[in-house]
Coordinates of C-alpha atoms in Angstrom, one line a residue:
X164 CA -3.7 -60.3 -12.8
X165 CA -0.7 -59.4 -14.0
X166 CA 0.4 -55.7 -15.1
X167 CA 2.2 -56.1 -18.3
X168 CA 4.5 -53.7 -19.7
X169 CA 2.1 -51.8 -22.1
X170 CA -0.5 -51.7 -18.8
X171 CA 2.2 -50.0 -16.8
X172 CA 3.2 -47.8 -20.3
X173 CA 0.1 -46.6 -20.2
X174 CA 0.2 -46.1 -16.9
X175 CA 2.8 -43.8 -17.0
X176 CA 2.1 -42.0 -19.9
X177 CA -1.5 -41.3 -18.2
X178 CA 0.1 -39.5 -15.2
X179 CA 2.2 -37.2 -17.7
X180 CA -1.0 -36.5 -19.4
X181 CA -2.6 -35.6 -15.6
X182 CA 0.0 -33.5 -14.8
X183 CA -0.1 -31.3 -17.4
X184 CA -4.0 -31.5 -17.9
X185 CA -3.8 -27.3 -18.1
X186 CA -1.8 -27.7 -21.2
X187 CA -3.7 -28.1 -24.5
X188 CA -1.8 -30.8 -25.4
X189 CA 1.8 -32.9 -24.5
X190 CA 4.2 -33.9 -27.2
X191 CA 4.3 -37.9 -27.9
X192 CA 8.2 -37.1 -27.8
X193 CA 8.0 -35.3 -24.1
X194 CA 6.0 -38.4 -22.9
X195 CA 8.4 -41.0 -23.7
X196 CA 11.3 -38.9 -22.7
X197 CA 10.0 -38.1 -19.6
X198 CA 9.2 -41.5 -18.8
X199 CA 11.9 -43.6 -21.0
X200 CA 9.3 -45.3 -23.1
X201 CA 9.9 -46.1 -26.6
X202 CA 8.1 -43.6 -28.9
X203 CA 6.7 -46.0 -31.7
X204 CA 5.4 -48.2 -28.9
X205 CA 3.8 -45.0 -26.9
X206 CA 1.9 -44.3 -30.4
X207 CA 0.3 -47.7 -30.2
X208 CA -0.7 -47.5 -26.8
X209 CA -1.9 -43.8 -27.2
X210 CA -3.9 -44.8 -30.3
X211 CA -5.1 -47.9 -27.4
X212 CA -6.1 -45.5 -25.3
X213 CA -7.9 -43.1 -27.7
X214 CA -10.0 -45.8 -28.8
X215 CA -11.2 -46.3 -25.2
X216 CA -11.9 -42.6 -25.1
X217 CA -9.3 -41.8 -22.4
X218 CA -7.3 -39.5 -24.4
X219 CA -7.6 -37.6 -27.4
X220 CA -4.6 -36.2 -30.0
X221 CA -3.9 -33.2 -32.3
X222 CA -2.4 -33.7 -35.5
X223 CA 0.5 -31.7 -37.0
X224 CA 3.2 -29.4 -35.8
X225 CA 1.9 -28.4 -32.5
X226 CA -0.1 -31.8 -32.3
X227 CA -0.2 -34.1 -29.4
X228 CA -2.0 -35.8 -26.9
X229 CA -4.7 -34.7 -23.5
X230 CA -6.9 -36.8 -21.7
X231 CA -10.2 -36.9 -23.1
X232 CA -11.8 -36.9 -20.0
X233 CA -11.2 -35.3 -16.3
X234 CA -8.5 -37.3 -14.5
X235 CA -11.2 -38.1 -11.9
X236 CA -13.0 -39.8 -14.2
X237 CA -10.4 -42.3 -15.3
X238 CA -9.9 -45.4 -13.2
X239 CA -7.0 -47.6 -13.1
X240 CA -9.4 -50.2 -13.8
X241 CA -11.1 -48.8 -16.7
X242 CA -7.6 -48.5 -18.7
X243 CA -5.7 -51.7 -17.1
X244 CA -8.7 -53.7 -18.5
X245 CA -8.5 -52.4 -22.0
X246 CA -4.9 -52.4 -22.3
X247 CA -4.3 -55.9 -20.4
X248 CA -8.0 -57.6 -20.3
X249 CA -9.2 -59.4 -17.0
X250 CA -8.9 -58.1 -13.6
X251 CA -8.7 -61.7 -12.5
X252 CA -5.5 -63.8 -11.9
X253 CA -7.6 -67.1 -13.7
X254 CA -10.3 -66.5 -16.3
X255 CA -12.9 -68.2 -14.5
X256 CA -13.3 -65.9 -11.8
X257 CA -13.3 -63.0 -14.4
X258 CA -16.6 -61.3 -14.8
X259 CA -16.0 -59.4 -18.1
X260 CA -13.4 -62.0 -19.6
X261 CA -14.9 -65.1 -18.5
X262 CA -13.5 -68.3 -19.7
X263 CA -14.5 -72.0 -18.5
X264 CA -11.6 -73.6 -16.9
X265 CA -10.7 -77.6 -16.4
X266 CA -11.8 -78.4 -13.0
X267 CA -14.5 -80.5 -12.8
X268 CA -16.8 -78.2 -11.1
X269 CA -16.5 -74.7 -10.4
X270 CA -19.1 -74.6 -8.0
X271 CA -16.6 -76.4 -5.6
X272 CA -13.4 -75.3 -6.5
X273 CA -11.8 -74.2 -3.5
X274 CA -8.8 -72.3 -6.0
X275 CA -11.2 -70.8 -7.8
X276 CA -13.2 -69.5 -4.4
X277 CA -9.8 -68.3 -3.6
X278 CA -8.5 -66.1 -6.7
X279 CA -12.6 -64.7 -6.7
X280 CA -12.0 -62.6 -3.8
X281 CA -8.4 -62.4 -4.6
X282 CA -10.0 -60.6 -8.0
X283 CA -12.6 -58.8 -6.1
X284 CA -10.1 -57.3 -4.2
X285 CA -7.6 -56.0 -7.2
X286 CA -11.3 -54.8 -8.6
X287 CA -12.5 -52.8 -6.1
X288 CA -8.7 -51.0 -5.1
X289 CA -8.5 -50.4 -9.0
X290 CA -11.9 -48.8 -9.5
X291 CA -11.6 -46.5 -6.4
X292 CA -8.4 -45.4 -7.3
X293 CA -8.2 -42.4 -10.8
X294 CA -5.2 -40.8 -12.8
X295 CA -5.9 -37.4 -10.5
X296 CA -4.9 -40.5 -7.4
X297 CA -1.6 -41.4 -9.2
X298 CA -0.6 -37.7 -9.7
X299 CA -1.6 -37.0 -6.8
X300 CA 0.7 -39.5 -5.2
X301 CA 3.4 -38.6 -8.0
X302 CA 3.6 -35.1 -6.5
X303 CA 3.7 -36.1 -3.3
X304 CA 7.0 -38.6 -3.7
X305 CA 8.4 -35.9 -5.3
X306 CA 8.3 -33.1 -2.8
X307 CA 9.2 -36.0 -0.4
X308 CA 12.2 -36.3 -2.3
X309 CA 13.3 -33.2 -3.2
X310 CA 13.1 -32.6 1.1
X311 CA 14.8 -35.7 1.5
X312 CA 17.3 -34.5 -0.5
X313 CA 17.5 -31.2 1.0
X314 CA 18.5 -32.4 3.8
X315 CA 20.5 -35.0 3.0
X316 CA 23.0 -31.9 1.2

């Protein structure tokens, strides 16, 4: 598996969305300044992500975006498969993108035993870990920095 740069986009632009969950909604334009994402490629991956159900928008003046859902509810792995696809780093170890590769028989593929609990370990970190995790951790880095900081002065 490989994050790509719309998986980590939307990433991103899920935490903004977490940390202002008490807001009714957050401007597509405060999103991809806070983060430095490019606004006509935030829409695409909003609209992405409102099609999974993970977030929902407001049209018009005071429109914008809010998770759909609690931030609990939303797993890294949920959103990182619709954005990206597979979980897996080859297709035939994948259980929702399954794809036949060339070896001659999977059965006995000692690579493909490999990357199966090389995916079955990126499966089960991503489904235990939600949005409410990454803000979580996002506030966390950030009082450790702003004491870092203090100090440092």
């Amino acid at each position: 598996m490989k994050l790509s740069l719309r998986g980590e986009y939307a990433l991103r632009a899920l935490v903004v969305l977490g940390l202002n969950y008490h807001k009714p909604v957050v401007r597509i334009q405060t999103i991809s300044e806070q983060q430095n994402i490019p606004k006509r490629f935030l829409e695409q991956i909003l609209n992405e992500l409102r099609s999974a159900g993970v977030v929902e928008s407001k049209r018009g003046v005071a429109g914008g975006y809010r998770l759909a859902l609690p931030a609990e509810q939303v797993t890294l792995a949920r959103v990182i498969r619709h954005i990206d696809g597979a979980l897996a780093p080859v297709r035939c170890v994948s259980e929702r993108f399954y794809e036949k590769c060339s070896c001659p028989d999977e059965g006995t593929c000692g690579i493909r035993s490999v990357m199966k609990e090389v995916r079955d370990a990126i499966a089960k970190i991503l489904e235990n870990y939600t949005v409410a995790d990454l803000c979580q951790r996002a506030d966390k880095l950030r009082l450790e920095d702003m004491k870092r900081l203090d100090f440092s002065i």
